[in-house]
Coordinates of C-alpha atoms in Angstrom, one line a residue:
Chain A
X138 CA 197.0 186.7 98.2
X139 CA 193.4 186.3 99.0
X140 CA 190.7 187.0 96.5
X141 CA 189.3 189.8 98.7
X142 CA 192.7 191.5 98.6
X143 CA 192.7 191.2 94.8
X144 CA 189.3 192.8 94.6
X145 CA 190.4 195.7 96.8
X146 CA 193.5 196.2 94.7
X147 CA 192.1 195.8 91.2
X148 CA 188.3 196.3 91.6
X149 CA 188.6 200.0 90.6
X150 CA 191.8 199.7 88.6
X151 CA 190.2 200.8 85.4
X152 CA 189.4 204.2 86.8
X153 CA 192.8 204.6 88.4
X154 CA 192.1 203.6 92.0
X155 CA 194.1 200.9 93.6
X156 CA 197.2 199.0 92.6
X157 CA 199.1 200.8 89.8
X158 CA 200.8 197.8 88.2
X159 CA 198.8 195.1 86.5
X160 CA 199.5 191.6 87.6
X161 CA 202.5 190.2 85.6
X162 CA 202.2 186.5 85.6
X163 CA 200.6 183.4 87.2
X164 CA 197.2 185.0 86.9
X165 CA 194.6 183.6 89.2
X166 CA 191.0 183.2 88.2
X167 CA 190.1 185.8 90.7
X168 CA 192.4 188.3 89.0
X169 CA 190.8 187.6 85.7
X170 CA 187.3 188.2 87.1
X171 CA 188.3 191.3 89.1
X172 CA 190.1 193.1 86.3
X173 CA 187.7 192.3 83.5
X174 CA 184.9 193.3 85.8
X175 CA 186.7 196.5 86.7
X176 CA 186.9 197.2 83.0
X177 CA 183.1 196.8 82.7
X178 CA 182.9 200.2 84.5
X179 CA 184.0 201.9 81.2
X180 CA 181.6 199.9 79.1
X181 CA 178.7 200.9 81.4
X182 CA 179.9 204.5 81.5
X183 CA 180.1 204.8 77.7
X184 CA 176.9 202.9 77.2
X185 CA 174.7 204.7 79.7
X186 CA 175.9 208.2 78.9
X187 CA 175.8 207.7 75.1
X188 CA 172.3 206.2 75.4
X189 CA 170.8 208.9 77.6
X190 CA 172.2 211.8 75.6
X191 CA 171.7 210.1 72.3
X192 CA 168.0 209.6 73.1
X193 CA 167.3 213.3 72.8
X194 CA 169.3 213.8 69.6
X195 CA 167.6 210.7 68.2
X196 CA 164.1 212.2 68.8
X197 CA 165.2 215.4 67.2
X198 CA 166.6 213.5 64.2
X199 CA 163.5 211.4 63.8
X200 CA 161.3 214.5 63.8
X201 CA 163.7 216.2 61.4
X202 CA 163.7 213.3 59.0
X203 CA 159.9 213.2 59.1
X204 CA 159.6 217.0 58.7
X205 CA 158.1 218.4 55.5
X206 CA 160.6 221.2 55.6
X207 CA 163.6 220.2 53.5
X208 CA 166.0 222.4 55.5
X209 CA 165.3 220.2 58.5
X210 CA 164.8 216.9 56.6
X211 CA 168.0 216.9 54.5
X212 CA 170.5 217.5 57.3
X213 CA 168.8 214.8 59.4
X214 CA 168.8 212.4 56.5
X215 CA 172.4 213.0 55.8
X216 CA 173.4 212.7 59.4
X217 CA 171.7 209.4 59.7
X218 CA 173.1 208.1 56.4
X219 CA 176.7 209.1 57.3
X220 CA 176.7 207.5 60.7
X221 CA 174.7 204.4 59.7
X222 CA 176.5 203.9 56.5
X223 CA 180.1 203.8 57.8
X224 CA 181.7 201.5 60.3
X225 CA 181.9 202.7 63.9
X226 CA 185.5 201.5 63.9
X227 CA 186.5 203.9 61.2
X228 CA 184.4 206.7 62.8
X229 CA 186.5 206.3 66.0
X230 CA 189.7 206.5 64.0
X231 CA 188.6 209.5 62.1
X232 CA 187.3 211.3 65.1
X233 CA 190.5 210.6 67.1
X234 CA 192.8 212.0 64.4
X235 CA 190.4 214.8 63.7
X236 CA 190.5 215.8 67.4
X237 CA 194.3 215.4 67.4
X238 CA 194.7 217.9 64.6
X239 CA 192.3 220.3 66.2
X240 CA 194.3 220.0 69.4
X241 CA 197.4 221.2 67.5
X242 CA 195.8 224.5 66.7
X243 CA 193.5 224.8 69.7
X244 CA 194.9 223.3 72.9
X245 CA 191.4 223.4 74.5
X246 CA 190.6 220.3 72.5
X247 CA 193.0 218.3 74.6
X248 CA 190.3 216.4 76.5
X249 CA 188.7 215.3 73.2
X250 CA 191.7 213.1 72.3
X251 CA 191.2 211.0 75.4
X252 CA 188.7 208.2 75.4
X253 CA 186.3 209.4 78.1
X254 CA 185.2 212.4 76.1
X255 CA 186.3 211.8 72.5
X256 CA 185.0 208.2 72.2
X257 CA 181.8 209.2 74.1
X258 CA 181.0 211.9 71.5
X259 CA 181.4 209.4 68.7
X260 CA 179.2 206.8 70.4
X261 CA 176.7 209.5 71.2
X262 CA 176.4 210.6 67.5
X263 CA 176.5 207.0 66.3
X264 CA 173.7 205.8 68.6
X265 CA 171.7 208.9 67.9
X266 CA 171.8 208.1 64.2
X267 CA 170.7 204.5 64.7
X268 CA 168.0 205.3 67.2
X269 CA 166.9 208.2 65.1
X270 CA 166.2 205.8 62.2
X271 CA 164.3 203.5 64.6
X272 CA 162.2 206.4 65.9
X273 CA 161.6 207.7 62.4
X274 CA 160.2 204.3 61.4
X275 CA 158.0 204.3 64.5
X276 CA 156.9 207.8 63.8
X277 CA 155.7 206.8 60.4
X278 CA 153.8 203.8 61.7
X279 CA 151.7 205.7 64.3
X280 CA 148.1 204.8 63.6
X281 CA 146.4 207.5 61.6
X282 CA 143.4 207.2 63.9
X283 CA 145.4 208.2 66.9
X284 CA 146.4 211.5 65.4
X285 CA 142.9 212.1 64.1
X286 CA 141.5 211.5 67.6
X287 CA 144.0 213.9 69.0
X288 CA 142.9 216.5 66.4
X289 CA 139.2 215.8 67.3
X290 CA 140.0 216.5 71.0
X291 CA 141.5 219.8 70.0
X292 CA 145.1 218.9 70.7
X293 CA 147.6 220.5 68.5
X294 CA 151.2 221.4 68.3
X295 CA 153.3 220.7 71.4
X296 CA 150.4 219.2 73.4
X297 CA 149.6 216.7 70.6
X298 CA 153.3 215.8 70.3
X299 CA 153.8 215.5 74.0
X300 CA 150.7 213.5 74.8
X301 CA 150.0 211.4 71.7
X302 CA 152.8 211.3 69.1
X303 CA 155.8 210.9 71.3
X304 CA 154.4 208.2 73.7
X305 CA 153.1 206.2 70.7
X306 CA 156.4 206.6 68.9
X307 CA 158.3 205.3 71.9
X308 CA 155.9 202.4 72.4
X309 CA 156.2 201.3 68.8
X310 CA 160.0 201.8 68.8
X311 CA 160.7 200.2 72.1
X312 CA 161.6 196.6 71.2
X313 CA 163.9 197.8 68.4
X314 CA 165.4 200.4 70.7
X315 CA 166.2 197.8 73.3
X316 CA 168.1 195.9 70.6
X317 CA 169.9 199.1 69.8
X318 CA 170.8 199.5 73.4
X319 CA 172.3 196.1 73.5
X320 CA 174.3 196.8 70.4
X321 CA 175.6 200.1 71.8
X322 CA 176.9 198.3 74.9
X323 CA 178.6 195.8 72.6
X324 CA 180.1 198.6 70.5
X325 CA 181.7 200.2 73.6
X326 CA 184.3 197.4 73.5
X327 CA 185.7 198.9 70.3
X328 CA 186.8 202.1 72.0
X329 CA 190.2 201.1 73.2
X330 CA 190.9 199.0 70.1
X331 CA 190.5 201.9 67.8
X332 CA 192.9 204.8 68.1
X333 CA 191.9 206.0 71.5
X334 CA 194.8 205.2 73.9
X335 CA 194.1 203.5 77.2
X336 CA 195.9 205.9 79.5
X337 CA 197.9 204.1 82.2
X338 CA 196.4 200.9 81.1
X339 CA 193.0 202.0 82.2
X340 CA 190.9 200.2 79.7
X341 CA 187.5 198.5 79.3
X342 CA 186.6 194.9 79.9
X343 CA 187.8 193.7 76.4
X344 CA 191.0 195.6 76.9
X345 CA 191.8 193.6 80.0
X346 CA 190.6 190.3 78.5
X347 CA 192.9 190.7 75.6
X348 CA 195.7 191.7 78.0
X349 CA 195.3 188.4 79.7
X350 CA 195.0 186.5 76.5
X351 CA 198.1 188.1 75.1
X352 CA 200.1 187.4 78.3
X353 CA 198.9 183.8 78.9
X354 CA 198.4 182.9 75.2
X355 CA 195.2 181.2 76.4
X356 CA 192.0 182.7 75.1
X357 CA 189.8 180.1 76.8
X358 CA 189.7 181.8 80.2
X359 CA 189.5 185.6 79.8
X360 CA 187.0 185.6 76.8
X361 CA 184.4 183.4 78.4
X362 CA 184.6 185.6 81.5
X363 CA 184.1 188.6 79.4
X364 CA 181.2 186.8 77.7
X365 CA 179.7 186.1 81.1
X366 CA 179.8 189.7 82.1
X367 CA 178.3 190.8 78.9
X368 CA 175.5 188.3 79.0
X369 CA 174.8 189.6 82.5
X370 CA 174.7 193.1 81.2
X371 CA 172.5 192.2 78.3
X372 CA 170.0 190.5 80.7
X373 CA 170.0 193.6 82.8
X374 CA 169.3 195.8 79.8
X375 CA 166.5 193.6 78.7
X376 CA 165.0 193.6 82.2
X377 CA 165.3 197.4 82.5
X378 CA 163.9 198.2 79.1
X379 CA 161.2 195.6 79.8
X380 CA 160.1 197.7 82.8
X381 CA 159.8 200.8 80.7
X382 CA 158.0 198.8 78.1
X383 CA 155.4 197.8 80.6
X384 CA 154.9 201.4 81.6
X385 CA 154.6 202.6 78.1
X386 CA 151.9 200.0 77.4
X387 CA 150.1 200.3 80.7
X388 CA 146.9 201.7 79.2
X389 CA 146.4 198.7 77.0
X390 CA 144.2 195.8 78.1
X391 CA 146.3 193.0 79.7
X392 CA 145.8 190.4 77.0
X393 CA 146.8 192.6 74.1
X394 CA 149.7 194.0 76.0
X395 CA 151.3 190.6 76.2
X396 CA 154.9 190.2 76.8
X397 CA 157.5 192.2 74.9
X398 CA 158.8 189.7 72.4
X399 CA 162.5 189.9 72.0
X400 CA 163.2 188.8 68.5
X401 CA 166.7 190.0 69.0
X402 CA 167.8 191.0 65.6
X403 CA 171.5 190.5 65.8
X404 CA 172.1 192.9 63.1
X405 CA 171.1 196.5 63.5
Chain B
X11 CA 204.9 205.6 38.2
X12 CA 205.2 208.5 35.8
X13 CA 208.4 209.6 34.1
X14 CA 208.4 213.0 35.8
X15 CA 208.4 211.5 39.3
X16 CA 212.1 211.2 39.5
X17 CA 212.6 214.3 41.6
X18 CA 209.4 215.0 43.6
X19 CA 210.7 218.1 45.3
X20 CA 210.6 220.2 42.2
X21 CA 207.0 219.2 41.2
X22 CA 203.9 221.4 41.3
X23 CA 201.0 220.4 43.6
X24 CA 199.0 218.4 41.1
X25 CA 202.0 216.5 39.7
X26 CA 203.3 215.9 43.2
X27 CA 200.0 214.3 44.3
X28 CA 199.8 212.2 41.1
X29 CA 203.3 210.8 41.9
X30 CA 202.6 210.5 45.7
X31 CA 199.4 208.6 45.2
X32 CA 200.9 206.1 42.8
X33 CA 204.1 205.3 44.6
X34 CA 204.9 201.7 45.8
X35 CA 203.4 201.9 49.3
X36 CA 200.1 203.4 47.9
X37 CA 199.8 200.4 45.6
X38 CA 199.9 198.2 48.7
X39 CA 197.2 200.5 50.2
X40 CA 195.0 200.0 47.1
X41 CA 195.7 196.3 47.2
X42 CA 194.3 196.2 50.7
X43 CA 191.0 197.4 49.3
X44 CA 191.0 194.3 47.1
X45 CA 191.6 192.3 50.3
X46 CA 188.5 193.7 51.8
X47 CA 186.5 192.9 48.7
X48 CA 187.9 189.4 48.6
X49 CA 187.0 188.9 52.3
X50 CA 183.4 190.0 51.6
X51 CA 183.2 187.8 48.5
X52 CA 184.5 184.7 50.3
X53 CA 182.9 185.3 53.7
X54 CA 179.4 186.0 52.5
X55 CA 178.7 182.6 50.9
X56 CA 180.6 180.7 53.6
X57 CA 178.7 182.5 56.4
X58 CA 175.5 181.9 54.5
X59 CA 176.1 178.2 54.3
X60 CA 177.1 178.1 58.0
X61 CA 173.9 179.9 58.7
X62 CA 171.9 177.5 56.6
X63 CA 173.3 174.5 58.4
X64 CA 172.8 176.2 61.7
X65 CA 169.1 177.0 60.9
X66 CA 168.5 173.5 59.7
X67 CA 170.0 172.1 62.9
X68 CA 167.9 174.5 65.0
X69 CA 164.8 173.2 63.2
X70 CA 165.7 169.6 63.6
X71 CA 163.4 167.2 65.4
X72 CA 166.4 165.5 67.0
X73 CA 166.8 167.4 70.3
X74 CA 170.6 167.4 70.7
X75 CA 171.0 168.7 67.1
X76 CA 168.4 171.3 67.7
X77 CA 170.1 172.4 71.0
X78 CA 173.4 172.6 69.1
X79 CA 171.8 174.8 66.5
X80 CA 170.0 177.0 68.9
X81 CA 173.0 177.2 71.2
X82 CA 175.2 178.3 68.2
X83 CA 172.6 181.1 67.5
X84 CA 172.2 182.1 71.1
X85 CA 175.8 182.2 72.1
X86 CA 176.5 185.0 69.7
X87 CA 173.7 187.0 71.3
X88 CA 174.7 189.0 74.3
X89 CA 178.4 188.9 73.6
X90 CA 180.2 191.6 71.5
X91 CA 181.2 190.3 68.1
X92 CA 184.7 191.9 68.5
X93 CA 185.3 189.6 71.5
X94 CA 184.5 186.7 69.2
X95 CA 187.0 187.9 66.6
X96 CA 189.8 188.2 69.1
X97 CA 188.9 184.9 70.7
X98 CA 188.6 182.8 67.5
X99 CA 191.7 184.0 65.9
X100 CA 193.8 182.6 68.7
X101 CA 191.5 179.7 69.5
X102 CA 191.4 178.5 65.9
X103 CA 195.1 178.7 65.5
X104 CA 195.7 176.7 68.6
X105 CA 193.0 174.2 67.7
X106 CA 194.7 173.6 64.3
X107 CA 198.2 173.4 65.8
X108 CA 196.9 171.1 68.5
X109 CA 195.3 168.7 66.0
X110 CA 198.4 168.6 63.9
X111 CA 200.5 168.1 67.0
X112 CA 198.4 165.0 67.9
X113 CA 198.7 163.6 64.4
X114 CA 202.3 164.5 63.5
X115 CA 204.1 164.1 66.9
X116 CA 202.4 161.2 68.8
X117 CA 205.6 160.5 70.8
X118 CA 206.0 164.1 72.1
X119 CA 206.0 164.0 75.9
X120 CA 206.2 167.7 76.9
X121 CA 203.0 169.4 77.9
X122 CA 201.7 171.8 75.3
X123 CA 200.7 174.5 77.7
X124 CA 203.8 175.4 79.7
X125 CA 203.0 178.3 81.9
X126 CA 202.2 181.1 79.6
X127 CA 203.3 179.3 76.4
X128 CA 201.6 177.2 73.9
X129 CA 204.3 174.8 72.6
X130 CA 203.7 172.2 69.9
X131 CA 206.4 170.3 68.1
X132 CA 208.1 172.2 65.3
X133 CA 206.6 170.2 62.5
X134 CA 203.1 170.9 63.8
X135 CA 203.6 174.7 63.7
X136 CA 201.2 176.5 61.4
X137 CA 202.5 177.8 59.2
X138 CA 205.9 176.1 59.4
X139 CA 208.7 178.3 60.6
X140 CA 210.5 177.9 57.3
X141 CA 207.5 179.0 55.2
X142 CA 207.8 182.1 53.1
X143 CA 206.1 185.3 54.0
X144 CA 203.1 185.0 51.7
X145 CA 202.1 181.7 53.4
X146 CA 202.0 183.4 56.8
X147 CA 199.8 186.2 55.3
X148 CA 197.5 183.7 53.5
X149 CA 197.2 181.7 56.7
X150 CA 196.3 184.8 58.7
X151 CA 193.7 185.8 56.1
X152 CA 192.3 182.2 56.1
X153 CA 191.9 182.4 59.9
X154 CA 190.2 185.7 59.5
X155 CA 187.7 184.4 56.9
X156 CA 186.8 181.4 59.1
X157 CA 186.4 183.7 62.1
X158 CA 184.1 186.0 60.2
X159 CA 182.2 183.1 58.8
X160 CA 181.6 181.6 62.3
X161 CA 180.4 184.8 63.8
X162 CA 178.3 185.9 60.8
X163 CA 177.1 182.3 60.3
X164 CA 175.4 182.5 63.6
X165 CA 173.8 185.8 62.6
X166 CA 172.7 184.3 59.3
X167 CA 171.3 181.2 61.1
X168 CA 169.2 183.4 63.2
X169 CA 167.8 185.2 60.2
X170 CA 167.2 182.1 58.2
X171 CA 165.6 180.3 61.1
X172 CA 163.2 183.3 61.3
X173 CA 162.6 183.1 57.6
X174 CA 161.8 179.4 57.7
X175 CA 159.3 180.0 60.4
X176 CA 157.7 182.8 58.5
X177 CA 156.7 180.7 55.5
X178 CA 152.9 180.3 55.8
X179 CA 152.1 177.0 57.4
X180 CA 149.3 176.3 54.9
X181 CA 152.0 176.0 52.2
X182 CA 153.7 173.2 54.1
X183 CA 150.3 171.5 54.8
X184 CA 149.4 171.7 51.2
X185 CA 152.7 170.1 50.3
X186 CA 152.0 167.3 52.8
X187 CA 148.5 166.9 51.3
X188 CA 150.1 166.3 47.9
X189 CA 152.0 163.5 49.5
X190 CA 155.5 165.1 49.6
X191 CA 157.9 163.7 52.2
X192 CA 159.4 166.0 54.9
X193 CA 162.6 166.3 52.9
X194 CA 160.7 167.1 49.7
X195 CA 158.6 169.7 51.5
X196 CA 161.7 171.3 52.9
X197 CA 163.6 171.6 49.6
X198 CA 160.8 172.2 47.2
X199 CA 158.4 174.4 49.2
X200 CA 160.1 175.8 52.2
X201 CA 163.5 176.8 50.9
X202 CA 162.3 178.6 47.7
X203 CA 159.8 180.6 49.7
X204 CA 161.8 181.5 52.8
X205 CA 164.3 183.8 51.0
X206 CA 161.8 186.6 50.6
X207 CA 161.1 186.5 54.3
X208 CA 164.7 186.2 55.2
X209 CA 165.9 188.9 52.8
X210 CA 165.4 192.0 54.9
X211 CA 167.4 190.4 57.7
X212 CA 170.0 189.1 55.3
X213 CA 170.4 192.5 53.6
X214 CA 170.8 194.0 57.1
X215 CA 173.4 191.4 57.7
X216 CA 175.3 192.2 54.5
X217 CA 175.5 195.8 55.7
X218 CA 176.8 194.7 59.0
X219 CA 179.3 192.5 57.3
X220 CA 180.6 195.4 55.2
X221 CA 180.9 197.5 58.3
X222 CA 182.7 194.7 60.2
X223 CA 185.5 194.4 57.6
X224 CA 187.8 197.0 59.2
X225 CA 188.0 194.7 62.1
X226 CA 190.4 192.7 60.0
X227 CA 192.9 195.1 61.4
X228 CA 192.4 193.6 64.9
X229 CA 193.1 190.2 63.5
X230 CA 196.6 191.2 62.4
X231 CA 195.9 191.6 58.7
X232 CA 197.6 194.4 56.8
X233 CA 194.3 195.8 55.8
X234 CA 193.1 199.3 54.8
X235 CA 193.1 200.5 58.4
X236 CA 196.7 199.4 58.8
X237 CA 197.8 201.1 55.7
X238 CA 195.8 204.3 56.4
X239 CA 197.6 204.6 59.7
X240 CA 201.0 203.8 58.2
X241 CA 200.7 206.1 55.2
X242 CA 199.0 208.9 57.0
X243 CA 201.6 209.3 59.7
X244 CA 204.0 212.2 59.6
X245 CA 206.8 211.5 57.1
X246 CA 210.1 213.4 57.2
X247 CA 212.3 213.8 54.1
X248 CA 214.9 211.5 55.7
X249 CA 212.8 208.4 55.0
X250 CA 210.8 209.3 52.0
X251 CA 210.8 211.4 48.9
X252 CA 207.3 212.6 49.8
X253 CA 207.5 214.3 53.2
X254 CA 204.2 215.4 54.7
X255 CA 202.6 216.1 58.0
X256 CA 200.1 214.1 59.9
X257 CA 197.5 213.2 57.3
X258 CA 195.9 210.2 59.0
X259 CA 192.7 212.2 59.4
X260 CA 192.4 212.6 55.6
X261 CA 193.2 208.9 55.0
X262 CA 190.4 207.9 57.4
X263 CA 188.1 210.4 55.9
X264 CA 188.7 208.6 52.6
X265 CA 188.0 205.2 54.2
X266 CA 184.8 206.7 55.6
X267 CA 183.7 207.8 52.1
X268 CA 184.7 204.4 50.7
X269 CA 182.4 202.6 53.2
X270 CA 179.6 205.1 52.6
X271 CA 179.9 204.3 48.9
X272 CA 179.9 200.6 49.5
X273 CA 176.8 200.7 51.7
X274 CA 174.9 203.0 49.3
X275 CA 175.6 200.8 46.3
X276 CA 174.6 197.7 48.3
X277 CA 171.4 199.4 49.5
X278 CA 170.4 200.1 45.9
X279 CA 171.3 196.6 44.8
X280 CA 169.4 194.9 47.6
X281 CA 166.4 197.0 46.9
X282 CA 166.4 195.7 43.3
X283 CA 166.9 192.1 44.5
X284 CA 164.0 192.5 46.9
X285 CA 161.8 193.6 44.1
X286 CA 162.8 190.7 42.0
X287 CA 162.2 188.2 44.7
X288 CA 158.8 189.6 45.7
X289 CA 157.4 188.8 42.3
X290 CA 154.6 186.3 42.6
X291 CA 154.9 186.1 46.4
X292 CA 151.9 186.1 48.6
X293 CA 153.2 189.2 50.5
X294 CA 152.2 192.9 50.5
X295 CA 155.2 193.7 48.3
X296 CA 154.3 190.9 45.8
X297 CA 150.7 192.1 45.7
X298 CA 151.9 195.7 45.0
X299 CA 154.0 194.4 42.1
X300 CA 151.1 192.5 40.7
X301 CA 148.9 195.5 40.8
X302 CA 151.6 197.6 39.1
X303 CA 151.9 195.2 36.2
X304 CA 148.2 194.6 35.7
X305 CA 147.2 198.2 36.0

């Protein structure tokens, strides 16, 4: 079977298009690459959606945590504490069993027990908490002069937030936020290893990689392929976020703008 | 556990729970919390020393060594840590068995990789097929510790490497001016001062390590996640004296609270440590402490 044929059969296997049965034995390198790559669709799906939706909640959480009103501050602080203080793995398990018991009483929660929605919600809340903390830190380090200048120009309320506070916050937070994005994409590999079932063996990249490793008892082929895909994805994220970073800093003189320095903090 | 536990069906709610939560399987559940703590206690220093060696290698002036150190740090970037866990657990096991195979059975002619199997001679198996159950468990735990140490060692190397670079250069130049050798400068000037710069990163790492402990479950250890799933599942009166519905949600809620407690306690402890280490340092925090004491 040619490699092109394999790609046609398994390229979209993870979303249920193509051959139904997974290859059983005598795996070729092409099958490894195709299936693991097909699984990456899920990683990208979870990562992109959780990141974009989480961004808005994160902004709200950061503003809430920085708010002088305790009715806004306390819930935001607790939310961030709960999601940052506990392992994502346990959050997945808890959410899955929580949705499962909800489903028993209300059948409309059926979709929540499948990974595409249930796990996405957990990832969304989780990344919102981490990014919220990053944004909060950035919010607190906005130069005092910027806000005073905004006041002096007669900007207040929404206009001040929209034009001064928010862009500055993003600019300060961006390197750390890039790091968080990378971590989020890495965290998406946990989904199918926590309680969420991979329905009809439609899993993510790590799911297929471990499938191969279990079948061949040889970890030295599938995991490096997975690593290759993820390094590619990481480079893509760094590049994309770098573009945004340039735009956020476009008003600065070229020499102070510099290049975004990626001191990739491995821990978040 | 208690004398009144002989017939659980007749008990009131409170007594029922006091019996339920102290029965044999729950003791295994509680023991698995000890496993987590042991893992943390063993892994943290081992990973730190891996990290220290890695950072030293990355700083080295001998290029291959420096590449090795930097490569070790860089390889963990960009790849999900859980992939490393799944990889190393098999890879390490096979590496050990392969090494033993080479030493113990030099005249074995069959290939080790036969199709989808990894076959070493029986005496090279780890643990030996005849070994008791606890040896298997200990070996699995040992593999898990090494895996954690390798992955977190790379994280720690990254942090320590940054910490070493953050020590003001003037300090090192002063040491050189006093006639210290490179080795003396490293151990007497650089190492004592780097901790305060590395500590924020290291405390972050400690938090990540705590939050990575449930991944033990993926490495095949009977850890808290395993027991929470086992114990929480629906039990009928056929198999147990304590039948109940699906309580997994509550068990995982308990785990969630356990981890929240762990991270909160660590946060407070690390804050104190940071304060202690900042004393007398030429940093903003050190300056603040000085002002507090002199004022």
